[in-house]
């Protein structure tokens, strides 16, 4: 690991089943891109990948590796020459892979055949940035062990995946506490343009837009959260939870983003506009 | 019917396209959780017990059959054979940034507030929020205070907070909206310890003022 950019972490499918003692699932923020990267190099579905936030990664191969890059396209270069995206390619022993800054999207994924083989914690190699479980965020100088290859062979040369588009629209279902917000809140959510706030991370996106009025002023007992839950604190500015969301929260959830749109949510950058539209 | 006058059936609503939220009487949450541990729904991935709800996370969209099953679900018997445990004693330095605000909100002087927080045996009602975080019940009603209107983006590890009827201790730095009254050095969660969480549901707890 020569350089990490703003944040690079190890991620896999996360650690489901521990929510009862407050351990969130975590795992890759953009699961679709992470899973695609793993498939391109023929990995087992539970093999870990690198999640690179806002580019800037530089790594050197200790031996010849088969790798694939997916997610936010970030001008990949191997020893200065352009490298493919959404397509497996060999990285020769000693070669340096570098990512620039993504032109669109936020999170890029690097899969290595065999998977990133750091020790699992509670059954997962994912870094949970909220709880601190799993490996620490990566630093320059780290050596990343690579596991043995699985039985599957890579079979796909290139995956036709569109890059994250501008002005994304996320589909939402009514949340379990929609009745705690004023009737106008759902309409405001699904008609206004929202902006991703700067205090956004793997835990969630803080959104700026119209004030969402509550219908009730009493306090909601804390209750379970899911990725995609859109929670409205008393200050009216909603939080859209991502992979490292707290297991429970105490503010009403107005809406829940459809699971298939969570990868797009995970690619939004601070300052990006976004809209919500009800699931038909 | 031996139902103590309660309305039969819980409220169960879809929570997005991969979960169902069950509203329940606070006294039934542990039993409903136990029932689903013993006899899980198909594709059940996780369960999140909380104050008045049980979240059932699935690996597929919930169906009408799931909702009907959960509305009919009866609490499993509580395990009454668990031996009585000694309280976990938590040493607390009462110097939190919201201590004066909480004293003001509750109309008590700070020393009296500390005496009330340390004078009661608390119990972990359920977990959640963060690994090792326990919602502690048993606080006297006069020290119940609302959460802060704007959550802090970062609360330090070991911070002792109050919110509504609960006390809680942040096991690790995280965002949070509780009123912070103190801090402790105790390690609440350790993945190399079995069990990893010191404050698991049902554990008695006592806060002790130090420093």
Tab-separated table of C-alpha atoms in Angstrom:
chain	number	residue	atom	x	y	z
A	1	UNK	CA	0.000	0.000	0.000
A	2	UNK	CA	1.792	3.147	-1.232
A	3	UNK	CA	-1.044	5.688	-0.838
A	4	UNK	CA	-4.678	5.389	0.286
A	5	UNK	CA	-6.367	8.578	-0.840
A	6	UNK	CA	-8.901	10.092	1.616
A	7	UNK	CA	-10.154	6.685	2.865
A	8	UNK	CA	-9.468	3.120	1.777
A	9	UNK	CA	-10.920	0.166	3.689
A	10	UNK	CA	-11.264	-3.598	3.369
A	11	UNK	CA	-14.899	-4.628	2.764
A	12	UNK	CA	-16.890	-7.795	2.136
A	13	UNK	CA	-20.556	-8.738	2.606
A	14	UNK	CA	-20.461	-7.547	6.215
A	15	UNK	CA	-21.375	-9.238	9.511
A	16	UNK	CA	-25.122	-9.941	9.653
A	17	UNK	CA	-26.580	-11.626	12.740
A	18	UNK	CA	-24.990	-9.519	15.518
A	19	UNK	CA	-27.488	-6.647	15.635
A	20	UNK	CA	-28.835	-7.854	18.997
A	21	UNK	CA	-25.593	-6.745	20.707
A	22	UNK	CA	-25.400	-3.597	18.620
A	23	UNK	CA	-23.124	-4.728	15.778
A	24	UNK	CA	-24.273	-3.354	12.435
A	25	UNK	CA	-23.891	-5.309	9.206
A	26	UNK	CA	-21.372	-2.940	7.552
A	27	UNK	CA	-19.770	-4.312	4.360
A	28	UNK	CA	-19.214	-2.624	0.998
A	29	UNK	CA	-21.220	0.613	0.677
A	30	UNK	CA	-21.867	-0.074	-3.022
A	31	UNK	CA	-22.518	-3.818	-2.820
A	32	UNK	CA	-23.224	-4.164	-6.535
A	33	UNK	CA	-19.836	-2.777	-7.573
A	34	UNK	CA	-17.973	-4.748	-4.888
A	35	UNK	CA	-19.682	-7.989	-5.912
A	36	UNK	CA	-18.974	-7.326	-9.594
A	37	UNK	CA	-15.279	-6.765	-8.887
A	38	UNK	CA	-15.108	-10.090	-7.061
A	39	UNK	CA	-16.914	-11.944	-9.854
A	40	UNK	CA	-14.590	-10.496	-12.492
A	41	UNK	CA	-11.593	-12.159	-10.815
A	42	UNK	CA	-13.504	-15.368	-10.011
A	43	UNK	CA	-13.566	-14.899	-6.219
A	44	UNK	CA	-15.892	-16.548	-3.734
A	45	UNK	CA	-18.816	-14.225	-2.928
A	46	UNK	CA	-17.539	-13.662	0.634
A	47	UNK	CA	-14.003	-12.655	-0.434
A	48	UNK	CA	-12.947	-9.152	0.637
A	49	UNK	CA	-12.115	-6.241	-1.692
A	50	UNK	CA	-10.678	-2.741	-1.218
A	51	UNK	CA	-13.156	0.145	-1.085
A	52	UNK	CA	-11.426	3.360	-2.203
A	53	UNK	CA	-13.139	6.663	-1.385
A	54	UNK	CA	-12.523	9.570	-3.805
A	55	UNK	CA	-9.595	7.853	-5.527
A	56	UNK	CA	-5.933	8.426	-4.727
A	57	UNK	CA	-5.020	4.759	-4.175
A	58	UNK	CA	-1.541	3.537	-5.105
A	59	UNK	CA	-0.554	-0.105	-4.580
A	60	UNK	CA	2.364	-2.273	-5.695
A	61	UNK	CA	1.933	-5.980	-6.410
A	62	UNK	CA	4.209	-8.244	-4.343
A	63	UNK	CA	3.685	-11.003	-6.905
A	64	UNK	CA	1.750	-11.228	-10.168
A	65	UNK	CA	-1.972	-10.822	-9.375
A	66	UNK	CA	-5.239	-10.874	-11.275
A	67	UNK	CA	-7.180	-7.729	-10.349
A	68	UNK	CA	-10.359	-5.866	-11.356
A	69	UNK	CA	-11.595	-2.329	-10.731
A	70	UNK	CA	-15.270	-1.308	-10.503
A	71	UNK	CA	-17.441	1.474	-9.073
A	72	UNK	CA	-16.569	5.155	-9.564
A	73	UNK	CA	-14.181	5.253	-12.577
A	74	UNK	CA	-10.921	6.798	-11.352
A	75	UNK	CA	-8.428	6.984	-14.256
A	76	UNK	CA	-6.507	3.801	-13.395
A	77	UNK	CA	-2.891	3.532	-14.474
A	78	UNK	CA	-0.364	0.721	-14.203
A	79	UNK	CA	3.187	2.086	-14.217
A	80	UNK	CA	1.790	5.193	-15.902
A	81	UNK	CA	-0.184	3.449	-18.671
A	82	UNK	CA	-4.017	3.432	-18.697
A	83	UNK	CA	-5.583	0.280	-17.245
A	84	UNK	CA	-9.080	-1.161	-17.837
A	85	UNK	CA	-12.207	-0.623	-15.768
A	86	UNK	CA	-14.893	-3.294	-15.137
A	87	UNK	CA	-12.524	-5.855	-16.630
A	88	UNK	CA	-10.003	-8.255	-15.075
A	89	UNK	CA	-6.310	-7.722	-15.882
A	90	UNK	CA	-2.989	-9.078	-14.623
A	91	UNK	CA	-0.853	-6.851	-12.421
A	92	UNK	CA	2.745	-8.007	-12.783
A	93	UNK	CA	4.980	-8.507	-9.747
A	94	UNK	CA	6.439	-5.114	-8.831
A	95	UNK	CA	3.974	-3.144	-10.978
A	96	UNK	CA	2.292	-0.085	-9.469
A	97	UNK	CA	-1.460	0.474	-9.833
A	98	UNK	CA	-2.597	4.061	-9.251
A	99	UNK	CA	-6.051	5.626	-9.202
A	100	UNK	CA	-6.725	9.280	-9.955
A	101	UNK	CA	-9.789	11.202	-8.820
A	102	UNK	CA	-13.166	9.816	-9.991
A	103	UNK	CA	-14.830	11.944	-12.653
A	104	UNK	CA	-18.206	10.732	-11.341
A	105	UNK	CA	-19.163	8.822	-8.232
A	106	UNK	CA	-17.274	8.438	-4.968
A	107	UNK	CA	-16.327	4.817	-4.259
A	108	UNK	CA	-14.128	2.546	-6.383
A	109	UNK	CA	-13.475	-1.145	-5.717
A	110	UNK	CA	-10.322	-3.177	-6.271
A	111	UNK	CA	-10.690	-6.957	-6.215
A	112	UNK	CA	-7.671	-9.267	-6.228
A	113	UNK	CA	-8.029	-12.922	-7.162
A	114	UNK	CA	-7.920	-14.813	-3.836
A	115	UNK	CA	-9.385	-11.906	-1.881
A	116	UNK	CA	-7.851	-9.558	0.719
A	117	UNK	CA	-6.993	-12.043	3.477
A	118	UNK	CA	-6.860	-9.953	6.679
A	119	UNK	CA	-8.099	-11.716	9.864
A	120	UNK	CA	-11.914	-11.729	10.131
A	121	UNK	CA	-13.635	-10.170	13.184
A	122	UNK	CA	-17.020	-11.659	14.144
A	123	UNK	CA	-17.016	-13.460	10.802
A	124	UNK	CA	-16.219	-10.531	8.490
A	125	UNK	CA	-13.186	-8.629	7.165
A	126	UNK	CA	-15.161	-5.402	6.765
A	127	UNK	CA	-14.076	-2.163	8.401
A	128	UNK	CA	-17.067	-0.792	10.306
A	129	UNK	CA	-16.173	2.901	10.561
A	130	UNK	CA	-18.874	3.624	13.155
A	131	UNK	CA	-18.008	0.894	15.653
A	132	UNK	CA	-14.323	0.402	14.821
A	133	UNK	CA	-14.780	-3.328	14.225
A	134	UNK	CA	-12.642	-5.061	11.619
A	135	UNK	CA	-9.310	-3.894	10.199
A	136	UNK	CA	-8.331	-0.263	10.687
A	137	UNK	CA	-8.666	1.982	7.631
A	138	UNK	CA	-5.641	1.331	5.416
A	139	UNK	CA	-2.456	3.399	5.614
A	140	UNK	CA	0.522	3.857	3.348
A	141	UNK	CA	3.058	1.148	4.169
A	142	UNK	CA	0.471	-1.547	5.008
A	143	UNK	CA	1.086	-5.004	3.523
A	144	UNK	CA	-2.144	-6.670	2.428
A	145	UNK	CA	-2.162	-10.496	2.446
A	146	UNK	CA	-3.883	-12.139	-0.529
A	147	UNK	CA	-5.767	-15.421	-0.061
A	148	UNK	CA	-5.569	-18.552	-2.161
A	149	UNK	CA	-7.794	-18.539	-5.262
A	150	UNK	CA	-11.201	-20.174	-5.030
A	151	UNK	CA	-12.368	-22.933	-7.352
A	152	UNK	CA	-14.183	-20.608	-9.758
A	153	UNK	CA	-12.288	-19.360	-12.781
A	154	UNK	CA	-12.802	-15.829	-14.107
A	155	UNK	CA	-15.177	-16.120	-17.056
A	156	UNK	CA	-16.109	-12.513	-17.877
A	157	UNK	CA	-13.780	-10.294	-19.907
A	158	UNK	CA	-15.604	-7.028	-19.436
A	159	UNK	CA	-18.817	-6.039	-17.653
A	160	UNK	CA	-20.864	-3.329	-19.384
A	161	UNK	CA	-21.743	-1.121	-16.414
A	162	UNK	CA	-22.689	2.543	-16.834
A	163	UNK	CA	-20.751	4.942	-14.575
A	164	UNK	CA	-22.708	6.801	-11.882
A	165	UNK	CA	-24.932	9.326	-13.684
A	166	UNK	CA	-25.614	12.982	-12.817
A	167	UNK	CA	-28.725	14.009	-10.838
A	168	UNK	CA	-29.598	10.544	-9.561
A	169	UNK	CA	-33.159	9.694	-8.558
A	170	UNK	CA	-33.501	7.239	-5.671
A	171	UNK	CA	-36.730	5.268	-5.348
A	172	UNK	CA	-38.271	5.320	-1.864
A	173	UNK	CA	-40.894	3.292	0.012
A	174	UNK	CA	-42.913	4.854	2.829
A	175	UNK	CA	-41.078	4.432	6.134
A	176	UNK	CA	-42.545	2.867	9.266
A	177	UNK	CA	-42.963	6.283	10.978
A	178	UNK	CA	-44.237	8.338	8.066
A	179	UNK	CA	-47.196	9.292	10.309
A	180	UNK	CA	-44.794	11.020	12.726
A	181	UNK	CA	-44.052	13.591	10.013
A	182	UNK	CA	-46.539	16.142	8.653
A	183	UNK	CA	-48.430	15.059	5.496
A	184	UNK	CA	-46.425	17.698	3.594
A	185	UNK	CA	-43.136	15.982	4.469
A	186	UNK	CA	-43.564	13.020	2.079
A	187	UNK	CA	-44.461	15.397	-0.770
A	188	UNK	CA	-41.509	17.643	0.052
A	189	UNK	CA	-39.189	14.633	0.126
A	190	UNK	CA	-40.345	13.292	-3.233
A	191	UNK	CA	-40.601	16.595	-5.150
A	192	UNK	CA	-37.743	18.792	-3.918
A	193	UNK	CA	-34.129	18.726	-5.058
A	194	UNK	CA	-31.816	17.714	-2.213
A	195	UNK	CA	-28.102	18.267	-1.749
A	196	UNK	CA	-25.651	15.861	-0.108
A	197	UNK	CA	-24.051	17.585	2.880
A	198	UNK	CA	-20.348	17.652	3.704
A	199	UNK	CA	-20.775	15.619	6.930
A	200	UNK	CA	-21.535	12.486	4.885
A	201	UNK	CA	-19.643	9.204	5.158
A	202	UNK	CA	-20.135	5.420	5.256
A	203	UNK	CA	-22.615	5.890	8.134
A	204	UNK	CA	-24.957	8.048	6.115
A	205	UNK	CA	-25.630	11.023	3.879
A	206	UNK	CA	-26.714	14.243	5.545
A	207	UNK	CA	-29.140	15.979	3.226
A	208	UNK	CA	-29.918	19.670	2.783
A	209	UNK	CA	-33.294	20.729	1.379
A	210	UNK	CA	-36.692	21.890	2.598
A	211	UNK	CA	-37.457	21.599	6.316
A	212	UNK	CA	-39.467	18.430	6.966
A	213	UNK	CA	-42.199	19.234	9.500
A	214	UNK	CA	-43.136	16.735	12.152
A	215	UNK	CA	-46.689	15.820	13.068
A	216	UNK	CA	-45.718	14.780	16.594
A	217	UNK	CA	-43.362	16.465	19.031
A	218	UNK	CA	-42.978	13.572	21.474
A	219	UNK	CA	-39.923	11.331	21.396
A	220	UNK	CA	-39.881	8.078	19.482
A	221	UNK	CA	-38.394	5.173	21.453
A	222	UNK	CA	-35.177	4.041	19.746
A	223	UNK	CA	-35.835	1.277	17.221
A	224	UNK	CA	-34.016	-0.765	14.597
A	225	UNK	CA	-32.608	0.853	11.441
A	226	UNK	CA	-31.854	-0.543	7.991
A	227	UNK	CA	-29.549	0.705	5.223
A	228	UNK	CA	-31.545	3.195	3.165
A	229	UNK	CA	-33.621	4.417	6.123
A	230	UNK	CA	-34.225	8.170	5.861
A	231	UNK	CA	-34.408	9.476	9.411
A	232	UNK	CA	-35.629	12.970	10.337
A	233	UNK	CA	-34.104	14.546	13.477
A	234	UNK	CA	-35.888	17.503	15.113
A	235	UNK	CA	-33.721	19.960	13.148
A	236	UNK	CA	-35.608	18.754	10.034
A	237	UNK	CA	-32.512	17.821	8.001
A	238	UNK	CA	-32.774	14.127	7.057
A	239	UNK	CA	-30.032	11.513	7.278
A	240	UNK	CA	-29.990	8.711	4.690
A	241	UNK	CA	-28.254	5.750	6.308
A	242	UNK	CA	-25.668	3.655	4.456
A	243	UNK	CA	-23.667	0.491	5.304
A	244	UNK	CA	-22.259	1.573	8.705
A	245	UNK	CA	-25.597	2.866	10.058
A	246	UNK	CA	-26.221	2.546	13.807
A	247	UNK	CA	-28.257	-0.571	14.652
A	248	UNK	CA	-30.977	1.584	16.265
A	249	UNK	CA	-32.007	5.236	16.141
A	250	UNK	CA	-34.437	7.458	17.975
A	251	UNK	CA	-35.841	9.711	15.261
A	252	UNK	CA	-38.744	8.861	12.937
A	253	UNK	CA	-37.975	7.181	9.599
A	254	UNK	CA	-40.010	8.894	6.862
A	255	UNK	CA	-38.928	6.738	3.945
A	256	UNK	CA	-36.679	3.827	2.984
A	257	UNK	CA	-34.625	3.752	-0.226
A	258	UNK	CA	-35.193	0.653	-2.375
A	259	UNK	CA	-32.391	-1.889	-1.931
A	260	UNK	CA	-31.541	-1.825	-5.648
A	261	UNK	CA	-30.880	1.946	-5.414
A	262	UNK	CA	-28.528	1.781	-2.406
A	263	UNK	CA	-25.428	1.412	-4.626
A	264	UNK	CA	-26.318	4.697	-6.359
A	265	UNK	CA	-26.788	6.366	-2.951
A	266	UNK	CA	-23.319	5.145	-1.921
A	267	UNK	CA	-21.794	6.854	-4.981
A	268	UNK	CA	-23.087	10.348	-4.086
A	269	UNK	CA	-20.498	12.966	-3.172
A	270	UNK	CA	-20.833	15.942	-0.840
A	271	UNK	CA	-22.442	18.727	-2.877
A	272	UNK	CA	-24.177	16.349	-5.311
A	273	UNK	CA	-27.875	16.990	-6.013
A	274	UNK	CA	-30.362	14.149	-5.728
A	275	UNK	CA	-34.085	13.486	-5.915
A	276	UNK	CA	-36.427	10.889	-4.459
A	277	UNK	CA	-39.380	9.313	-6.202
A	278	UNK	CA	-41.959	6.886	-4.754
A	279	UNK	CA	-41.648	3.232	-5.819
A	280	UNK	CA	-44.509	2.444	-8.195
B	1	UNK	CA	-57.897	-16.229	26.999
B	2	UNK	CA	-54.928	-15.583	29.320
B	3	UNK	CA	-54.025	-12.365	27.559
B	4	UNK	CA	-54.346	-9.859	30.415
B	5	UNK	CA	-56.675	-7.628	28.429
B	6	UNK	CA	-54.157	-6.910	25.699
B	7	UNK	CA	-55.265	-6.552	22.096
B	8	UNK	CA	-54.420	-9.782	20.309
B	9	UNK	CA	-51.861	-9.406	17.560
B	10	UNK	CA	-48.997	-6.954	17.115
B	11	UNK	CA	-48.719	-4.187	14.552
B	12	UNK	CA	-46.293	-5.363	11.872
B	13	UNK	CA	-45.415	-3.137	8.894
B	14	UNK	CA	-42.906	-3.504	6.064
B	15	UNK	CA	-39.723	-1.475	6.662
B	16	UNK	CA	-38.343	-0.916	3.172
B	17	UNK	CA	-38.055	-3.995	0.956
B	18	UNK	CA	-35.957	-6.208	3.252
B	19	UNK	CA	-37.448	-5.914	6.753
B	20	UNK	CA	-40.565	-5.832	8.930
B	21	UNK	CA	-40.987	-3.668	12.030
B	22	UNK	CA	-43.138	-5.213	14.769
B	23	UNK	CA	-44.617	-2.877	17.406
B	24	UNK	CA	-44.977	-4.635	20.755
B	25	UNK	CA	-45.638	-4.049	24.428
B	26	UNK	CA	-42.261	-3.342	26.084
B	27	UNK	CA	-42.654	-6.452	28.225
B	28	UNK	CA	-43.165	-8.671	25.175
B	29	UNK	CA	-40.135	-7.665	23.069
B	30	UNK	CA	-37.732	-10.149	24.693
B	31	UNK	CA	-40.260	-12.981	24.322
B	32	UNK	CA	-41.013	-12.195	20.676
B	33	UNK	CA	-37.273	-12.075	20.001
B	34	UNK	CA	-36.871	-15.480	21.665
B	35	UNK	CA	-39.747	-16.897	19.602
B	36	UNK	CA	-38.065	-15.857	16.336
B	37	UNK	CA	-34.664	-17.150	17.456
B	38	UNK	CA	-36.245	-20.557	18.081
B	39	UNK	CA	-38.429	-20.529	14.941
B	40	UNK	CA	-37.035	-18.036	12.380
B	41	UNK	CA	-38.864	-16.804	9.301
B	42	UNK	CA	-37.507	-18.111	5.977
B	43	UNK	CA	-34.594	-15.883	4.941
B	44	UNK	CA	-34.336	-14.218	8.363
B	45	UNK	CA	-30.948	-12.452	8.537
B	46	UNK	CA	-31.053	-10.509	11.788
B	47	UNK	CA	-33.251	-9.393	14.692
B	48	UNK	CA	-33.078	-6.006	16.429
B	49	UNK	CA	-34.972	-5.858	19.731
B	50	UNK	CA	-35.585	-2.318	21.028
B	51	UNK	CA	-37.797	-0.502	23.536
B	52	UNK	CA	-41.203	-1.136	21.946
B	53	UNK	CA	-40.288	-2.795	18.669
B	54	UNK	CA	-38.634	-5.809	17.129
B	55	UNK	CA	-37.063	-5.339	13.695
B	56	UNK	CA	-36.936	-8.512	11.595
B	57	UNK	CA	-34.374	-8.264	8.773
B	58	UNK	CA	-34.801	-10.617	5.794
B	59	UNK	CA	-32.724	-11.462	2.710
B	60	UNK	CA	-35.822	-10.981	0.502
B	61	UNK	CA	-38.881	-8.697	0.324
B	62	UNK	CA	-41.434	-9.285	3.103
B	63	UNK	CA	-44.710	-10.941	2.075
B	64	UNK	CA	-48.275	-10.693	3.371
B	65	UNK	CA	-47.689	-14.124	4.913
B	66	UNK	CA	-44.707	-12.751	6.892
B	67	UNK	CA	-46.829	-9.862	8.152
B	68	UNK	CA	-49.660	-12.220	9.158
B	69	UNK	CA	-47.195	-14.570	10.890
B	70	UNK	CA	-45.611	-11.716	12.835
B	71	UNK	CA	-48.990	-10.236	13.826
B	72	UNK	CA	-49.987	-13.611	15.276
B	73	UNK	CA	-46.614	-14.282	16.928
B	74	UNK	CA	-46.813	-15.011	20.666
B	75	UNK	CA	-43.902	-14.271	23.012
B	76	UNK	CA	-41.882	-17.340	23.984
B	77	UNK	CA	-41.611	-17.957	27.736
B	78	UNK	CA	-38.904	-15.871	29.381
B	79	UNK	CA	-36.034	-17.982	30.738
B	80	UNK	CA	-36.739	-17.627	34.443
B	81	UNK	CA	-33.932	-20.019	35.394
B	82	UNK	CA	-31.154	-17.475	34.810
B	83	UNK	CA	-29.178	-17.034	38.052
B	84	UNK	CA	-29.139	-13.617	39.691
B	85	UNK	CA	-25.937	-11.750	38.759
B	86	UNK	CA	-24.065	-9.154	40.827
B	87	UNK	CA	-24.362	-5.661	39.328
B	88	UNK	CA	-21.617	-4.515	36.961
B	89	UNK	CA	-20.141	-1.489	38.755
B	90	UNK	CA	-19.316	1.397	36.392
B	91	UNK	CA	-16.918	4.078	37.779
B	92	UNK	CA	-18.006	7.466	36.371
B	93	UNK	CA	-16.379	10.908	36.467
B	94	UNK	CA	-19.378	13.258	36.436
B	95	UNK	CA	-18.018	16.183	34.381
B	96	UNK	CA	-20.021	15.847	31.132
B	97	UNK	CA	-20.659	18.874	28.863
B	98	UNK	CA	-24.440	18.596	29.424
B	99	UNK	CA	-24.291	18.036	33.201
B	100	UNK	CA	-25.277	21.620	34.054
B	101	UNK	CA	-28.047	21.590	31.405
B	102	UNK	CA	-29.448	18.345	32.786
B	103	UNK	CA	-29.341	19.744	36.326
B	104	UNK	CA	-31.235	22.790	35.026
B	105	UNK	CA	-33.769	20.683	33.089
B	106	UNK	CA	-34.474	18.518	36.128
B	107	UNK	CA	-34.435	21.386	38.641
B	108	UNK	CA	-31.768	19.741	40.776
B	109	UNK	CA	-28.332	20.821	41.961
B	110	UNK	CA	-25.458	18.884	40.349
B	111	UNK	CA	-24.534	16.957	43.551
B	112	UNK	CA	-28.174	15.874	43.977
B	113	UNK	CA	-28.355	14.824	40.310
B	114	UNK	CA	-25.210	12.675	40.743
B	115	UNK	CA	-26.679	11.133	43.896
B	116	UNK	CA	-29.827	10.154	42.010
B	117	UNK	CA	-27.886	8.663	39.093
B	118	UNK	CA	-25.682	6.588	41.413
B	119	UNK	CA	-28.347	5.707	43.969
B	120	UNK	CA	-30.384	3.334	41.806
B	121	UNK	CA	-29.661	-0.121	40.439
B	122	UNK	CA	-30.112	-0.032	36.667
B	123	UNK	CA	-30.778	-2.904	34.259
B	124	UNK	CA	-29.754	-3.386	30.608
B	125	UNK	CA	-33.132	-3.556	28.863
B	126	UNK	CA	-31.788	-4.163	25.358
B	127	UNK	CA	-28.783	-3.386	23.175
B	128	UNK	CA	-28.443	-1.463	19.960
B	129	UNK	CA	-26.981	1.818	18.701
B	130	UNK	CA	-23.394	0.539	18.900
B	131	UNK	CA	-21.564	-2.677	19.842
B	132	UNK	CA	-21.705	-3.076	23.600
B	133	UNK	CA	-24.150	-0.224	24.123
B	134	UNK	CA	-26.858	-1.107	26.634
B	135	UNK	CA	-30.041	0.852	27.238
B	136	UNK	CA	-30.099	1.102	31.052
B	137	UNK	CA	-33.529	1.329	32.681
B	138	UNK	CA	-34.469	2.042	36.274
B	139	UNK	CA	-33.680	5.783	36.491
B	140	UNK	CA	-35.979	7.773	38.774
B	141	UNK	CA	-38.571	9.716	36.728
B	142	UNK	CA	-37.286	13.095	37.920
B	143	UNK	CA	-34.003	12.675	35.996
B	144	UNK	CA	-35.660	11.766	32.661
B	145	UNK	CA	-34.576	14.376	30.076
B	146	UNK	CA	-35.109	14.711	26.308
B	147	UNK	CA	-32.356	14.072	23.771
B	148	UNK	CA	-30.506	17.072	22.352
B	149	UNK	CA	-32.315	18.778	19.438
B	150	UNK	CA	-29.221	18.449	17.229
B	151	UNK	CA	-27.146	15.286	17.637
B	152	UNK	CA	-23.398	15.676	18.089
B	153	UNK	CA	-21.437	14.334	15.122
B	154	UNK	CA	-18.905	12.848	17.568
B	155	UNK	CA	-19.300	11.719	21.166
B	156	UNK	CA	-16.162	10.293	22.843
B	157	UNK	CA	-15.844	6.683	24.020
B	158	UNK	CA	-16.875	6.180	27.631
B	159	UNK	CA	-19.281	9.140	27.645
B	160	UNK	CA	-22.212	8.516	29.985
B	161	UNK	CA	-25.467	9.972	28.653
B	162	UNK	CA	-29.135	10.327	29.445
B	163	UNK	CA	-32.123	10.246	27.065
B	164	UNK	CA	-35.742	9.837	28.120
B	165	UNK	CA	-36.010	7.000	30.642
B	166	UNK	CA	-32.554	5.606	29.757
B	167	UNK	CA	-28.951	5.986	30.744
B	168	UNK	CA	-26.264	4.703	28.397
B	169	UNK	CA	-22.506	4.590	27.912
B	170	UNK	CA	-20.898	5.150	24.516
B	171	UNK	CA	-18.550	2.161	24.003
B	172	UNK	CA	-16.698	3.998	21.218
B	173	UNK	CA	-16.625	7.476	19.725
B	174	UNK	CA	-19.703	7.917	17.497
B	175	UNK	CA	-22.411	10.405	16.566
B	176	UNK	CA	-25.044	10.755	19.267
B	177	UNK	CA	-27.850	12.886	20.643
B	178	UNK	CA	-27.829	11.968	24.327
B	179	UNK	CA	-27.240	14.474	27.148
B	180	UNK	CA	-23.703	13.783	28.359
B	181	UNK	CA	-23.249	13.861	32.135
B	182	UNK	CA	-19.970	11.988	32.663
B	183	UNK	CA	-17.406	9.485	31.412
B	184	UNK	CA	-15.956	6.089	32.360
B	185	UNK	CA	-12.742	4.189	31.581
B	186	UNK	CA	-14.539	0.820	31.544
B	187	UNK	CA	-14.144	-1.262	28.333
B	188	UNK	CA	-17.699	-2.198	27.382
B	189	UNK	CA	-17.009	-4.245	24.259
B	190	UNK	CA	-14.117	-6.482	23.249
B	191	UNK	CA	-14.308	-8.909	20.328
B	192	UNK	CA	-11.671	-11.100	22.027
B	193	UNK	CA	-13.851	-11.468	25.136
B	194	UNK	CA	-16.668	-14.029	25.382
B	195	UNK	CA	-19.265	-12.657	25.333
B	196	UNK	CA	-17.960	-9.523	23.582
B	197	UNK	CA	-20.505	-7.187	25.224
B	198	UNK	CA	-20.154	-6.452	28.988
B	199	UNK	CA	-23.652	-4.957	29.177
B	200	UNK	CA	-25.822	-7.618	27.563
B	201	UNK	CA	-29.601	-7.468	28.031
B	202	UNK	CA	-30.693	-8.390	31.576
B	203	UNK	CA	-27.417	-7.339	33.255
B	204	UNK	CA	-27.818	-5.282	36.481
B	205	UNK	CA	-25.631	-2.142	36.569
B	206	UNK	CA	-24.676	0.440	39.164
B	207	UNK	CA	-22.962	3.782	38.416
B	208	UNK	CA	-20.360	4.885	41.003
B	209	UNK	CA	-19.015	8.455	41.191
B	210	UNK	CA	-15.202	8.718	41.110
B	211	UNK	CA	-12.543	11.393	40.653
